Coordinates of C-alpha atoms in Angstrom, one line a residue:
M1 CA 0.0 0.0 0.0
R2 CA 2.8 2.4 0.9
S3 CA 4.5 1.5 -2.3
R4 CA 1.6 2.6 -4.4
L5 CA 1.1 5.9 -2.5
A6 CA 4.8 6.7 -2.9
T7 CA 4.7 6.1 -6.6
R8 CA 1.5 8.2 -6.9
S9 CA 3.1 11.0 -4.9
A10 CA 6.2 11.0 -7.0
R11 CA 4.1 11.3 -10.2
L12 CA 2.1 14.2 -8.7
V13 CA 5.3 16.0 -7.7
L14 CA 6.8 15.5 -11.2
A15 CA 3.6 16.7 -12.8
A16 CA 3.5 19.8 -10.6
A17 CA 7.1 20.6 -11.6
V18 CA 6.3 20.4 -15.3
V19 CA 3.3 22.7 -14.9
T20 CA 5.4 25.1 -12.9
A21 CA 8.1 25.2 -15.6
L22 CA 5.5 25.8 -18.3
A23 CA 3.9 28.5 -16.4
A24 CA 7.2 30.3 -15.9
T25 CA 8.0 30.1 -19.6
T26 CA 4.6 31.5 -20.6
A27 CA 4.9 34.3 -18.1
C28 CA 8.3 35.5 -19.5
G29 CA 6.9 35.6 -23.1
P30 CA 8.9 36.7 -26.2
E31 CA 11.9 38.9 -25.6
D32 CA 11.6 42.7 -26.1
P33 CA 13.1 43.5 -29.5
S34 CA 14.5 46.8 -28.1
E35 CA 16.4 44.7 -25.5
T36 CA 17.8 42.3 -28.0
G37 CA 19.1 44.9 -30.4
A38 CA 16.8 43.8 -33.3
A39 CA 16.0 47.4 -34.1
A40 CA 19.6 48.4 -34.2
P41 CA 19.9 47.8 -38.0
S42 CA 17.1 50.4 -38.6
T43 CA 18.9 53.0 -36.4
S44 CA 22.2 52.4 -38.2
T45 CA 20.5 52.8 -41.6
S46 CA 19.0 56.1 -40.5
S47 CA 22.3 57.4 -39.2
S48 CA 24.0 56.3 -42.4
A49 CA 21.4 58.1 -44.5
S50 CA 21.8 61.2 -42.5
A51 CA 25.5 61.1 -42.8
S52 CA 25.2 60.5 -46.5
A53 CA 22.9 63.5 -46.9
E54 CA 25.2 65.7 -44.9
G55 CA 28.1 64.5 -47.0
T56 CA 26.2 65.2 -50.2
E57 CA 25.3 68.7 -49.0
S58 CA 28.9 69.4 -48.0
G59 CA 30.1 68.1 -51.3
D60 CA 27.7 70.3 -53.3
N61 CA 28.8 73.3 -51.4
G62 CA 32.4 72.5 -51.8
G63 CA 31.9 71.9 -55.5
S64 CA 30.0 75.1 -55.8
E65 CA 32.8 77.0 -54.2
A66 CA 35.3 75.3 -56.3
G67 CA 33.3 76.2 -59.4
K68 CA 33.2 79.8 -58.4
G69 CA 36.9 79.9 -57.8
G70 CA 37.5 78.3 -61.2
T71 CA 35.6 81.0 -63.1
E72 CA 38.0 83.7 -62.2
A73 CA 40.6 84.2 -64.9
P74 CA 43.9 85.9 -64.3
T75 CA 43.9 89.4 -65.7
G76 CA 47.5 89.4 -66.7
D77 CA 49.5 92.3 -67.9
K78 CA 48.9 93.4 -71.5
S79 CA 51.5 96.2 -71.3
G80 CA 49.7 98.1 -74.1
Y81 CA 50.6 95.6 -76.9
G82 CA 48.2 95.0 -79.8
Q83 CA 45.8 97.8 -78.8
S84 CA 44.4 100.7 -80.9
C85 CA 46.1 104.0 -80.1
G86 CA 44.2 106.2 -77.8
T87 CA 45.3 109.9 -77.7
N88 CA 46.7 109.4 -74.2
D89 CA 48.9 106.6 -75.6
L90 CA 50.8 109.2 -77.7
D91 CA 53.2 112.0 -77.4
L92 CA 52.0 114.7 -79.8
T93 CA 53.9 117.7 -81.1
V94 CA 53.0 120.4 -83.6
T95 CA 55.7 122.3 -85.6
W96 CA 55.5 125.0 -88.3
E97 CA 56.6 123.9 -91.8
A98 CA 57.2 126.6 -94.4
Q99 CA 58.1 124.4 -97.3
P100 CA 56.9 123.5 -99.9
I101 CA 53.8 125.3 -98.7
S102 CA 53.2 126.6 -95.2
H103 CA 51.4 124.2 -92.8
Y104 CA 51.5 122.7 -89.4
L105 CA 53.1 119.2 -89.0
V106 CA 51.7 116.9 -86.3
T107 CA 54.1 114.2 -85.1
A108 CA 52.7 111.3 -83.1
K109 CA 54.9 108.9 -81.2
A110 CA 53.9 106.1 -78.8
K111 CA 54.8 106.7 -75.2
S112 CA 57.5 104.6 -73.6
G113 CA 56.5 101.0 -73.1
I114 CA 53.5 101.1 -75.5
T115 CA 52.9 99.5 -78.8
C116 CA 49.6 100.5 -80.5
Y117 CA 48.0 101.0 -83.9
L118 CA 46.4 104.0 -85.5
D119 CA 43.3 102.2 -86.7
V120 CA 41.5 105.4 -87.7
N121 CA 43.2 106.9 -90.7
T122 CA 42.5 110.5 -90.1
P123 CA 43.0 112.4 -86.8
S124 CA 40.3 114.5 -85.3
V125 CA 41.5 118.1 -85.2
S126 CA 39.8 121.2 -84.0
F127 CA 40.5 124.8 -82.9
G128 CA 38.3 125.7 -80.0
S129 CA 34.9 124.1 -79.3
G130 CA 32.9 125.6 -82.1
A131 CA 31.9 123.7 -85.2
D132 CA 33.6 126.3 -87.4
G133 CA 36.9 125.3 -85.9
V134 CA 36.7 121.6 -86.8
A135 CA 39.3 120.7 -89.5
S136 CA 37.9 118.9 -92.6
P137 CA 39.7 115.8 -93.8
V138 CA 41.3 116.1 -97.3
G139 CA 42.3 112.4 -97.7
Q140 CA 46.0 112.8 -98.3
G141 CA 48.4 110.3 -96.9
G142 CA 46.8 107.1 -95.7
E143 CA 48.6 104.0 -94.5
D144 CA 46.1 102.0 -92.5
P145 CA 46.8 100.9 -89.8
I146 CA 50.0 102.4 -88.7
K147 CA 52.0 100.7 -85.9
L148 CA 53.6 102.9 -83.4
S149 CA 56.3 101.6 -81.0
G150 CA 59.7 102.8 -79.9
S151 CA 61.1 105.4 -82.3
S152 CA 58.5 105.0 -85.0
V153 CA 56.4 108.0 -85.8
A154 CA 53.3 109.0 -87.8
Y155 CA 52.6 112.4 -89.4
A156 CA 49.6 114.5 -90.3
G157 CA 49.4 118.0 -91.8
I158 CA 47.1 120.9 -90.9
D159 CA 46.3 124.0 -92.8
A160 CA 44.7 126.4 -90.4
K161 CA 43.4 128.9 -92.9
T162 CA 42.2 127.9 -96.4
T163 CA 40.3 131.1 -97.2
E164 CA 41.4 134.5 -98.6
G165 CA 40.9 137.8 -96.7
E166 CA 40.9 138.8 -93.1
G167 CA 38.3 136.4 -91.8
G168 CA 38.9 133.9 -89.0
K169 CA 39.8 133.7 -85.4
K170 CA 43.2 133.4 -83.7
F171 CA 44.1 130.3 -81.6
E172 CA 47.1 129.4 -79.5
N173 CA 46.3 125.7 -79.1
V174 CA 44.9 122.9 -81.3
I175 CA 42.8 120.0 -80.0
I176 CA 43.9 116.6 -81.5
A177 CA 42.5 113.1 -80.9
T178 CA 42.9 109.8 -82.6
S179 CA 39.2 109.6 -83.3
E180 CA 36.1 111.7 -82.9
D181 CA 34.8 109.7 -79.9
D182 CA 38.2 109.6 -78.0
P183 CA 37.4 110.5 -74.4
N184 CA 40.9 112.0 -73.8
P185 CA 41.7 114.5 -76.6
A186 CA 45.0 116.4 -76.3
E187 CA 45.3 120.1 -76.4
V188 CA 48.6 120.9 -78.0
E189 CA 50.3 124.4 -77.9
L190 CA 51.0 125.8 -81.3
P191 CA 54.3 127.5 -82.2
D192 CA 52.4 130.7 -82.9
A193 CA 48.9 132.0 -82.9
P194 CA 47.5 131.5 -86.4
T195 CA 44.3 132.8 -87.8
V196 CA 41.9 129.9 -88.3
D197 CA 39.2 129.8 -91.0
K198 CA 38.0 126.6 -92.6
P199 CA 40.9 124.4 -91.5
I200 CA 41.8 121.1 -93.1
V201 CA 43.8 118.0 -92.0
T202 CA 45.4 115.1 -93.9
N203 CA 45.4 111.4 -93.0
W204 CA 48.2 109.9 -90.9
S205 CA 51.3 108.7 -92.8
T206 CA 54.8 107.6 -92.0
K207 CA 56.1 109.9 -94.8
R208 CA 56.3 113.6 -94.2
N209 CA 56.0 114.5 -97.9
E210 CA 52.6 112.8 -98.0
V211 CA 50.9 115.1 -95.4
I212 CA 51.3 118.5 -97.0
P213 CA 47.7 119.7 -96.9
R214 CA 46.1 120.8 -100.2
I215 CA 42.5 121.3 -101.3
V216 CA 42.1 119.3 -104.4

């Protein structure tokens, strides 16, 4: 009798132990994903995307700045070479020539360190600011263009008075420019104070004998 009771008691104890173990397992349930690190890949991806975005933005800005820097070209130093002659590039003198007929001779020479070209064939010449003092071109001479550099020179001839009689005005200076729209004309002192009436001017030339002004 005791043997049966002992066996039955042992079975009951074993069954109770199994039930207790199952109950404990059920109570614990599945592990929390946040505790196991299962969500870690998602966090890493987000961080990676953020870093990538920041890197892209930084790269864009860097590229933009680099592009801006690359658009600036060095100015360099042209030193006056290959340009059209402006009046302020030249040293101008006016002398009186009595032969073969009386006239004023304009001599143009490039300033030190400048090489330029007289692209406009005829100089702009005027006495005073009035329209009646503007010299009319007569078309004599005429090398185009003329290169001025170093000791090379160009000439032009002026006849201040082409009319007969006592008419006209006296001037002590003449205004000379390489073109009509030159912003820096030169006012050159004359060797005397001629009477000016319907003046004329020749083209530029490297030969003095080609710039003796005549009305043809």
